[in-house]
PDB file of C-alpha atoms in Angstrom:
ATOM      1  CA  PHE E  19       0.000   0.000   0.000  1.00  0.00           C
ATOM      2  CA  TYR E  20       2.660   2.517   1.033  1.00  0.00           C
ATOM      3  CA  PHE E  21       4.904   1.765  -1.921  1.00  0.00           C
ATOM      4  CA  ARG E  22       2.008   2.328  -4.347  1.00  0.00           C
ATOM      5  CA  ASN E  23       0.864   5.549  -2.700  1.00  0.00           C
ATOM      6  CA  LYS E  24       3.833   7.183  -1.017  1.00  0.00           C
ATOM      7  CA  HIS E  25       4.206   9.801  -3.782  1.00  0.00           C
ATOM      8  CA  ARG E  26       0.546  10.849  -3.723  1.00  0.00           C
ATOM      9  CA  PRO E  27      -2.124  11.502  -1.082  1.00  0.00           C
ATOM     10  CA  PHE E  28      -3.488   8.427   0.675  1.00  0.00           C
ATOM     11  CA  LEU E  29      -5.946   7.565   3.438  1.00  0.00           C
ATOM     12  CA  LEU E  30      -5.271   4.438   5.494  1.00  0.00           C
ATOM     13  CA  PHE E  31      -8.006   3.396   7.920  1.00  0.00           C
ATOM     14  CA  VAL E  32      -6.967   0.620  10.305  1.00  0.00           C
ATOM     15  CA  SER E  33      -9.707  -0.804  12.525  1.00  0.00           C
ATOM     16  CA  LEU E  34      -8.031  -3.077  15.052  1.00  0.00           C
ATOM     17  CA  LEU E  35      -9.783  -6.072  16.591  1.00  0.00           C
ATOM     18  CA  HIS E  36      -7.546  -5.703  19.628  1.00  0.00           C
ATOM     19  CA  VAL E  37      -8.756  -4.668  23.092  1.00  0.00           C
ATOM     20  CA  HIS E  38     -12.162  -5.988  22.054  1.00  0.00           C
ATOM     21  CA  THR E  39     -13.633  -9.270  23.168  1.00  0.00           C
ATOM     22  CA  PRO E  40     -12.810 -11.977  22.387  1.00  0.00           C
ATOM     23  CA  LEU E  41      -9.219 -11.023  23.140  1.00  0.00           C
ATOM     24  CA  ILE E  42      -7.336 -12.757  20.334  1.00  0.00           C
ATOM     25  CA  THR E  43      -3.817 -12.204  21.679  1.00  0.00           C
ATOM     26  CA  THR E  44      -1.239 -14.165  19.695  1.00  0.00           C
ATOM     27  CA  GLN E  45       1.116 -16.532  21.476  1.00  0.00           C
ATOM     28  CA  GLU E  46       4.078 -14.143  21.274  1.00  0.00           C
ATOM     29  CA  PHE E  47       2.270 -11.580  23.435  1.00  0.00           C
ATOM     30  CA  GLN E  48       0.582 -13.838  25.983  1.00  0.00           C
ATOM     31  CA  GLY E  49       1.971 -13.142  29.442  1.00  0.00           C
ATOM     32  CA  ARG E  50       3.717  -9.944  28.243  1.00  0.00           C
ATOM     33  CA  SER E  51       1.729  -7.686  30.582  1.00  0.00           C
ATOM     34  CA  ARG E  52       1.171  -7.562  34.337  1.00  0.00           C
ATOM     35  CA  HIS E  53      -2.496  -6.866  33.595  1.00  0.00           C
ATOM     36  CA  GLY E  54      -3.590 -10.240  32.294  1.00  0.00           C
ATOM     37  CA  LEU E  55      -4.976 -11.058  28.872  1.00  0.00           C
ATOM     38  CA  TYR E  56      -6.391  -7.565  28.337  1.00  0.00           C
ATOM     39  CA  GLY E  57      -2.978  -6.053  29.055  1.00  0.00           C
ATOM     40  CA  ASP E  58      -1.374  -8.528  26.641  1.00  0.00           C
ATOM     41  CA  ASN E  59      -3.856  -7.393  24.001  1.00  0.00           C
ATOM     42  CA  VAL E  60      -2.913  -3.748  24.591  1.00  0.00           C
ATOM     43  CA  GLU E  61       0.772  -4.669  24.261  1.00  0.00           C
ATOM     44  CA  GLU E  62       0.141  -6.395  20.929  1.00  0.00           C
ATOM     45  CA  MET E  63      -1.941  -3.493  19.618  1.00  0.00           C
ATOM     46  CA  ASP E  64       0.840  -1.098  20.640  1.00  0.00           C
ATOM     47  CA  TRP E  65       3.353  -3.214  18.695  1.00  0.00           C
ATOM     48  CA  MET E  66       1.107  -3.227  15.583  1.00  0.00           C
ATOM     49  CA  VAL E  67       0.663   0.552  15.671  1.00  0.00           C
ATOM     50  CA  GLY E  68       4.420   0.894  16.145  1.00  0.00           C
ATOM     51  CA  MET E  69       5.052  -1.202  13.030  1.00  0.00           C
ATOM     52  CA  LEU E  70       2.813   1.111  10.984  1.00  0.00           C
ATOM     53  CA  LEU E  71       4.551   4.218  12.336  1.00  0.00           C
ATOM     54  CA  ASP E  72       7.953   2.695  11.574  1.00  0.00           C
ATOM     55  CA  VAL E  73       6.990   2.205   7.910  1.00  0.00           C
ATOM     56  CA  ILE E  74       5.739   5.803   7.680  1.00  0.00           C
ATOM     57  CA  LYS E  75       9.055   7.011   9.130  1.00  0.00           C
ATOM     58  CA  LYS E  76      11.153   4.719   6.927  1.00  0.00           C
ATOM     59  CA  GLU E  77       9.400   5.929   3.773  1.00  0.00           C
ATOM     60  CA  GLY E  78      10.116   9.559   4.678  1.00  0.00           C
ATOM     61  CA  LEU E  79       6.421  10.327   5.242  1.00  0.00           C
ATOM     62  CA  LYS E  80       6.513  11.192   8.956  1.00  0.00           C
ATOM     63  CA  ASN E  81       6.392  14.971   8.553  1.00  0.00           C
ATOM     64  CA  ASN E  82       3.544  15.019   6.054  1.00  0.00           C
ATOM     65  CA  THR E  83       1.276  12.336   7.504  1.00  0.00           C
ATOM     66  CA  PHE E  84      -1.567  13.220   9.875  1.00  0.00           C
ATOM     67  CA  ILE E  85      -2.186  10.336  12.299  1.00  0.00           C
ATOM     68  CA  TYR E  86      -5.253  10.058  14.539  1.00  0.00           C
ATOM     69  CA  PHE E  87      -5.517   7.199  17.048  1.00  0.00           C
ATOM     70  CA  ALA E  88      -8.789   6.821  18.951  1.00  0.00           C
ATOM     71  CA  SER E  89     -11.418   4.380  20.197  1.00  0.00           C
ATOM     72  CA  ASP E  90     -15.103   4.137  19.377  1.00  0.00           C
ATOM     73  CA  HIS E  91     -16.346   3.613  22.968  1.00  0.00           C
ATOM     74  CA  GLY E  92     -15.226   3.214  26.562  1.00  0.00           C
ATOM     75  CA  GLY E  93     -14.180   0.027  28.335  1.00  0.00           C
ATOM     76  CA  PHE E  94     -16.496  -3.004  28.308  1.00  0.00           C
ATOM     77  CA  LEU E  95     -17.209  -3.375  32.027  1.00  0.00           C
ATOM     78  CA  GLU E  96     -19.302  -6.545  31.779  1.00  0.00           C
ATOM     79  CA  ALA E  97     -16.582  -8.543  29.995  1.00  0.00           C
ATOM     80  CA  HIS E  98     -15.205 -10.956  32.597  1.00  0.00           C
ATOM     81  CA  ARG E  99     -13.669 -14.409  32.749  1.00  0.00           C
ATOM     82  CA  GLY E 100     -13.928 -15.513  36.360  1.00  0.00           C
ATOM     83  CA  ASN E 101     -12.481 -12.584  38.309  1.00  0.00           C
ATOM     84  CA  ALA E 102     -10.437 -11.330  35.359  1.00  0.00           C
ATOM     85  CA  GLN E 103     -11.608  -8.074  33.771  1.00  0.00           C
ATOM     86  CA  LEU E 104     -11.392  -8.389  29.978  1.00  0.00           C
ATOM     87  CA  GLY E 105     -12.732  -5.059  28.829  1.00  0.00           C
ATOM     88  CA  GLY E 106     -10.684  -2.130  30.012  1.00  0.00           C
ATOM     89  CA  TRP E 107     -11.201   0.515  32.675  1.00  0.00           C
ATOM     90  CA  ASN E 108     -12.888   3.909  32.497  1.00  0.00           C
ATOM     91  CA  GLY E 109     -11.217   5.669  35.406  1.00  0.00           C
ATOM     92  CA  ILE E 110     -13.357   8.250  37.156  1.00  0.00           C
ATOM     93  CA  TYR E 111     -16.079   8.121  34.505  1.00  0.00           C
ATOM     94  CA  LYS E 112     -19.386   6.351  35.133  1.00  0.00           C
ATOM     95  CA  GLY E 113     -20.566   3.506  32.905  1.00  0.00           C
ATOM     96  CA  GLY E 114     -18.996   1.864  29.888  1.00  0.00           C
ATOM     97  CA  LYS E 115     -19.521   0.319  26.464  1.00  0.00           C
ATOM     98  CA  GLY E 116     -23.107   0.211  25.238  1.00  0.00           C
ATOM     99  CA  MET E 117     -24.171   3.195  27.356  1.00  0.00           C
ATOM    100  CA  GLY E 118     -25.130   6.102  25.145  1.00  0.00           C
ATOM    101  CA  GLY E 119     -25.153   8.725  27.874  1.00  0.00           C
ATOM    102  CA  TRP E 120     -22.725   8.088  30.721  1.00  0.00           C
ATOM    103  CA  GLU E 121     -19.218   9.473  30.214  1.00  0.00           C
ATOM    104  CA  GLY E 122     -17.552   6.074  30.630  1.00  0.00           C
ATOM    105  CA  GLY E 123     -19.313   4.810  27.521  1.00  0.00           C
ATOM    106  CA  ILE E 124     -18.630   7.740  25.214  1.00  0.00           C
ATOM    107  CA  ARG E 125     -15.536   9.616  26.444  1.00  0.00           C
ATOM    108  CA  VAL E 126     -12.314   8.258  24.966  1.00  0.00           C
ATOM    109  CA  PRO E 127      -8.870   9.807  24.451  1.00  0.00           C
ATOM    110  CA  GLY E 128      -7.570  10.758  21.046  1.00  0.00           C
ATOM    111  CA  ILE E 129      -3.865  10.864  20.163  1.00  0.00           C
ATOM    112  CA  ILE E 130      -2.797  12.906  17.146  1.00  0.00           C
ATOM    113  CA  ARG E 131       0.638  13.176  15.532  1.00  0.00           C
ATOM    114  CA  TRP E 132       1.853  15.399  12.719  1.00  0.00           C
ATOM    115  CA  PRO E 133       5.489  16.401  13.330  1.00  0.00           C
ATOM    116  CA  GLY E 134       6.472  19.859  12.184  1.00  0.00           C
ATOM    117  CA  VAL E 135       2.865  20.978  11.821  1.00  0.00           C
ATOM    118  CA  LEU E 136       1.192  20.287  15.170  1.00  0.00           C
ATOM    119  CA  PRO E 137       3.060  21.112  18.402  1.00  0.00           C
ATOM    120  CA  ALA E 138       4.226  18.018  20.304  1.00  0.00           C
ATOM    121  CA  GLY E 139       3.261  17.322  23.897  1.00  0.00           C
ATOM    122  CA  THR E 140       0.128  19.494  23.813  1.00  0.00           C
ATOM    123  CA  VAL E 141      -2.908  18.385  25.829  1.00  0.00           C
ATOM    124  CA  ILE E 142      -6.294  19.695  24.656  1.00  0.00           C
ATOM    125  CA  ASN E 143      -9.187  19.126  27.043  1.00  0.00           C
ATOM    126  CA  GLU E 144     -11.818  20.356  24.617  1.00  0.00           C
ATOM    127  CA  LEU E 145     -14.430  17.762  23.699  1.00  0.00           C
ATOM    128  CA  THR E 146     -14.547  16.694  20.061  1.00  0.00           C
ATOM    129  CA  SER E 147     -16.447  14.003  18.191  1.00  0.00           C
ATOM    130  CA  LEU E 148     -15.520  11.104  15.937  1.00  0.00           C
ATOM    131  CA  MET E 149     -17.890  12.829  13.493  1.00  0.00           C
ATOM    132  CA  ASP E 150     -15.118  15.437  13.189  1.00  0.00           C
ATOM    133  CA  ILE E 151     -12.891  12.973  11.310  1.00  0.00           C
ATOM    134  CA  PHE E 152     -14.784  13.377   8.019  1.00  0.00           C
ATOM    135  CA  PRO E 153     -14.530  17.193   7.739  1.00  0.00           C
ATOM    136  CA  THR E 154     -10.929  17.036   9.028  1.00  0.00           C
ATOM    137  CA  VAL E 155      -9.930  14.630   6.242  1.00  0.00           C
ATOM    138  CA  VAL E 156     -11.743  16.795   3.683  1.00  0.00           C
ATOM    139  CA  ASP E 157      -9.905  19.851   5.056  1.00  0.00           C
ATOM    140  CA  LEU E 158      -6.538  18.055   4.852  1.00  0.00           C
ATOM    141  CA  ALA E 159      -7.232  17.102   1.238  1.00  0.00           C
ATOM    142  CA  GLY E 160      -8.001  20.709   0.301  1.00  0.00           C
ATOM    143  CA  GLY E 161     -11.669  20.007  -0.326  1.00  0.00           C
ATOM    144  CA  ALA E 162     -14.908  21.486   0.981  1.00  0.00           C
ATOM    145  CA  VAL E 163     -17.674  19.635   2.800  1.00  0.00           C
ATOM    146  CA  PRO E 164     -21.068  19.560   1.053  1.00  0.00           C
ATOM    147  CA  LYS E 165     -23.109  22.720   1.489  1.00  0.00           C
ATOM    148  CA  ASP E 166     -26.487  21.151   0.619  1.00  0.00           C
ATOM    149  CA  ARG E 167     -26.857  19.389   3.994  1.00  0.00           C
ATOM    150  CA  VAL E 168     -25.995  19.827   7.660  1.00  0.00           C
ATOM    151  CA  ILE E 169     -22.616  18.309   8.540  1.00  0.00           C
ATOM    152  CA  ASP E 170     -22.441  17.533  12.257  1.00  0.00           C
ATOM    153  CA  GLY E 171     -18.640  17.400  12.474  1.00  0.00           C
ATOM    154  CA  HIS E 172     -16.075  20.213  12.399  1.00  0.00           C
ATOM    155  CA  SER E 173     -12.523  20.190  11.098  1.00  0.00           C
ATOM    156  CA  LEU E 174     -10.115  19.600  13.981  1.00  0.00           C
ATOM    157  CA  LEU E 175      -7.228  21.483  12.355  1.00  0.00           C
ATOM    158  CA  PRO E 176      -7.947  24.996  13.753  1.00  0.00           C
ATOM    159  CA  LEU E 177      -8.246  23.543  17.280  1.00  0.00           C
ATOM    160  CA  LEU E 178      -5.109  21.407  16.935  1.00  0.00           C
ATOM    161  CA  GLN E 179      -3.100  24.301  15.513  1.00  0.00           C
ATOM    162  CA  GLY E 180      -4.169  26.606  18.350  1.00  0.00           C
ATOM    163  CA  LYS E 181      -6.058  28.995  16.060  1.00  0.00           C
ATOM    164  CA  VAL E 182      -9.254  28.513  18.100  1.00  0.00           C
ATOM    165  CA  GLN E 183      -9.779  27.471  21.724  1.00  0.00           C
ATOM    166  CA  ASP E 184     -13.012  25.497  21.408  1.00  0.00           C
ATOM    167  CA  SER E 185     -14.151  22.727  19.099  1.00  0.00           C
ATOM    168  CA  GLY E 186     -17.236  24.485  17.727  1.00  0.00           C
ATOM    169  CA  HIS E 187     -19.586  21.941  19.329  1.00  0.00           C
ATOM    170  CA  GLU E 188     -22.007  23.968  21.454  1.00  0.00           C
ATOM    171  CA  PHE E 189     -24.344  20.967  21.730  1.00  0.00           C
ATOM    172  CA  MET E 190     -23.640  17.242  21.514  1.00  0.00           C
ATOM    173  CA  PHE E 191     -26.399  14.650  21.301  1.00  0.00           C
ATOM    174  CA  HIS E 192     -25.615  11.234  22.753  1.00  0.00           C
ATOM    175  CA  TYR E 193     -27.594   8.329  21.373  1.00  0.00           C
ATOM    176  CA  CYS E 194     -27.842   4.693  22.412  1.00  0.00           C
ATOM    177  CA  GLY E 195     -28.825   3.014  19.152  1.00  0.00           C
ATOM    178  CA  VAL E 196     -31.593   5.237  17.769  1.00  0.00           C
ATOM    179  CA  PHE E 197     -32.659   6.512  21.203  1.00  0.00           C
ATOM    180  CA  LEU E 198     -31.527   9.901  22.530  1.00  0.00           C
ATOM    181  CA  HIS E 199     -30.144   9.305  26.016  1.00  0.00           C
ATOM    182  CA  ALA E 200     -28.323  12.548  26.829  1.00  0.00           C
ATOM    183  CA  VAL E 201     -27.460  16.029  25.579  1.00  0.00           C
ATOM    184  CA  ARG E 202     -24.350  18.076  26.419  1.00  0.00           C
ATOM    185  CA  TRP E 203     -24.312  21.878  26.276  1.00  0.00           C
ATOM    186  CA  ARG E 204     -21.218  24.044  26.465  1.00  0.00           C
ATOM    187  CA  GLN E 205     -22.359  27.375  27.861  1.00  0.00           C
ATOM    188  CA  LYS E 206     -20.333  29.840  25.845  1.00  0.00           C
ATOM    189  CA  ASP E 207     -20.228  32.755  28.277  1.00  0.00           C
ATOM    190  CA  SER E 208     -19.011  30.673  31.240  1.00  0.00           C
ATOM    191  CA  GLY E 209     -17.433  27.614  29.636  1.00  0.00           C
ATOM    192  CA  THR E 210     -19.530  25.375  31.900  1.00  0.00           C
ATOM    193  CA  ILE E 211     -20.401  21.962  30.480  1.00  0.00           C
ATOM    194  CA  TRP E 212     -23.947  20.886  31.350  1.00  0.00           C
ATOM    195  CA  LYS E 213     -25.277  17.404  30.617  1.00  0.00           C
ATOM    196  CA  ALA E 214     -28.903  16.286  30.744  1.00  0.00           C
ATOM    197  CA  HIS E 215     -29.808  12.579  30.824  1.00  0.00           C
ATOM    198  CA  TYR E 216     -33.247  11.659  29.498  1.00  0.00           C
ATOM    199  CA  ALA E 217     -32.726   7.906  29.861  1.00  0.00           C
ATOM    200  CA  THR E 218     -30.153   5.879  31.768  1.00  0.00           C
ATOM    201  CA  PRO E 219     -29.532   2.118  31.882  1.00  0.00           C
ATOM    202  CA  VAL E 220     -30.780   0.115  34.853  1.00  0.00           C
ATOM    203  CA  PHE E 221     -27.601  -1.234  36.454  1.00  0.00           C
ATOM    204  CA  GLN E 222     -27.520  -4.855  37.625  1.00  0.00           C
ATOM    205  CA  PRO E 223     -26.681  -4.945  40.516  1.00  0.00           C
ATOM    206  CA  GLU E 224     -27.890  -1.411  41.180  1.00  0.00           C
ATOM    207  CA  ALA E 225     -24.625  -0.023  42.604  1.00  0.00           C
ATOM    208  CA  SER E 226     -22.341  -1.808  40.132  1.00  0.00           C
ATOM    209  CA  GLY E 227     -22.249   0.853  37.413  1.00  0.00           C
ATOM    210  CA  ALA E 228     -22.791  -1.861  34.789  1.00  0.00           C
ATOM    211  CA  CYS E 229     -25.336  -4.442  33.576  1.00  0.00           C
ATOM    212  CA  PHE E 230     -23.713  -7.701  34.670  1.00  0.00           C
ATOM    213  CA  GLY E 231     -27.070  -9.504  34.665  1.00  0.00           C
ATOM    214  CA  ARG E 232     -27.604  -8.800  30.941  1.00  0.00           C
ATOM    215  CA  GLY E 233     -24.004  -8.838  29.729  1.00  0.00           C
ATOM    216  CA  ILE E 234     -24.338  -5.324  28.282  1.00  0.00           C
ATOM    217  CA  CYS E 235     -26.761  -2.485  28.966  1.00  0.00           C
ATOM    218  CA  PRO E 236     -29.786  -2.164  26.643  1.00  0.00           C
ATOM    219  CA  CYS E 237     -30.902   1.099  25.024  1.00  0.00           C
ATOM    220  CA  PHE E 238     -34.667   0.888  25.554  1.00  0.00           C
ATOM    221  CA  GLY E 239     -37.553  -0.986  27.183  1.00  0.00           C
ATOM    222  CA  ASP E 240     -37.394  -2.223  30.756  1.00  0.00           C
ATOM    223  CA  GLY E 241     -33.604  -1.929  30.672  1.00  0.00           C
ATOM    224  CA  VAL E 242     -33.652   1.875  30.957  1.00  0.00           C
ATOM    225  CA  THR E 243     -35.089   4.470  33.322  1.00  0.00           C
ATOM    226  CA  HIS E 244     -36.663   7.586  31.788  1.00  0.00           C
ATOM    227  CA  HIS E 245     -36.133  10.882  33.615  1.00  0.00           C
ATOM    228  CA  ASP E 246     -38.641  13.748  33.552  1.00  0.00           C
ATOM    229  CA  PRO E 247     -37.258  16.224  34.392  1.00  0.00           C
ATOM    230  CA  PRO E 248     -33.919  14.938  33.086  1.00  0.00           C
ATOM    231  CA  LEU E 249     -30.966  14.245  35.367  1.00  0.00           C
ATOM    232  CA  LEU E 250     -28.716  17.288  35.128  1.00  0.00           C
ATOM    233  CA  PHE E 251     -24.982  17.393  35.844  1.00  0.00           C
ATOM    234  CA  ASP E 252     -22.326  20.102  35.745  1.00  0.00           C
ATOM    235  CA  LEU E 253     -19.465  18.130  34.164  1.00  0.00           C
ATOM    236  CA  SER E 254     -17.067  21.006  34.820  1.00  0.00           C
ATOM    237  CA  GLN E 255     -17.406  20.352  38.569  1.00  0.00           C
ATOM    238  CA  ASP E 256     -18.649  16.750  38.568  1.00  0.00           C
ATOM    239  CA  PRO E 257     -17.054  14.756  35.720  1.00  0.00           C
ATOM    240  CA  SER E 258     -17.960  11.470  37.444  1.00  0.00           C
ATOM    241  CA  GLU E 259     -21.676  12.359  37.220  1.00  0.00           C
ATOM    242  CA  GLU E 260     -22.268  11.515  40.855  1.00  0.00           C
ATOM    243  CA  ASN E 261     -24.384  14.473  41.971  1.00  0.00           C
ATOM    244  CA  PRO E 262     -27.461  15.333  39.888  1.00  0.00           C
ATOM    245  CA  LEU E 263     -28.477  18.962  40.295  1.00  0.00           C
ATOM    246  CA  SER E 264     -31.893  20.226  41.300  1.00  0.00           C
ATOM    247  CA  ALA E 265     -33.611  23.608  41.313  1.00  0.00           C
ATOM    248  CA  ASP E 266     -32.626  23.858  44.985  1.00  0.00           C
ATOM    249  CA  THR E 267     -28.920  23.133  44.484  1.00  0.00           C
ATOM    250  CA  GLU E 268     -28.582  24.957  41.134  1.00  0.00           C
ATOM    251  CA  PRO E 269     -31.189  27.728  40.621  1.00  0.00           C
ATOM    252  CA  LEU E 270     -29.846  28.539  37.147  1.00  0.00           C
TER     253      LEU E 270
END
């Protein structure tokens, strides 16, 4: 692929099976990590990504190749074998894979590299969307997104280059399947991030933060609780979504 395309623009999309159940770690990487089979899977994925980056460097493409590494959802909390956790960890964030609203299901890191164009070692805490990939690629290619329809994503380049300080997403709508579970609003004048949950999964057991009884949380039916008024959180102060606000605690 690289030899055919190294003298002209190319797009390489690599969707790795790794860190996704079943964990198909090859024999060479089994036992490599202190964190069990999941850790071994991460080690193997890291090696595969490294091999790709080595080819890009070897072919002299490092300084004119934009690389974006990300995940499509948070850790799969219900994935267990005995006491071994097989699906990652979501840190301080509530919930996980299959949950369209809670931060643990939708908030993932993104790592971007473009030496000589984007400053190294920069951390941007602004929230973006995987929908931003399409307009970013169009921007990189010197094209223009269609004007005859609404495009939900925004090019990431101005944010990554430091030309703007926010991603352009005032609102973000978080779906579970076809069902709207939550909406995020970035209040422009204060920078506060508000999040309203209209439906949340019914955890099994209740305090577990996951749906161990079902294997993964459903999006509708008796597997969710509907909230009217919605549960409201100030993510700026409460990123773990532990303390829903009320008219008494937050008059605004």
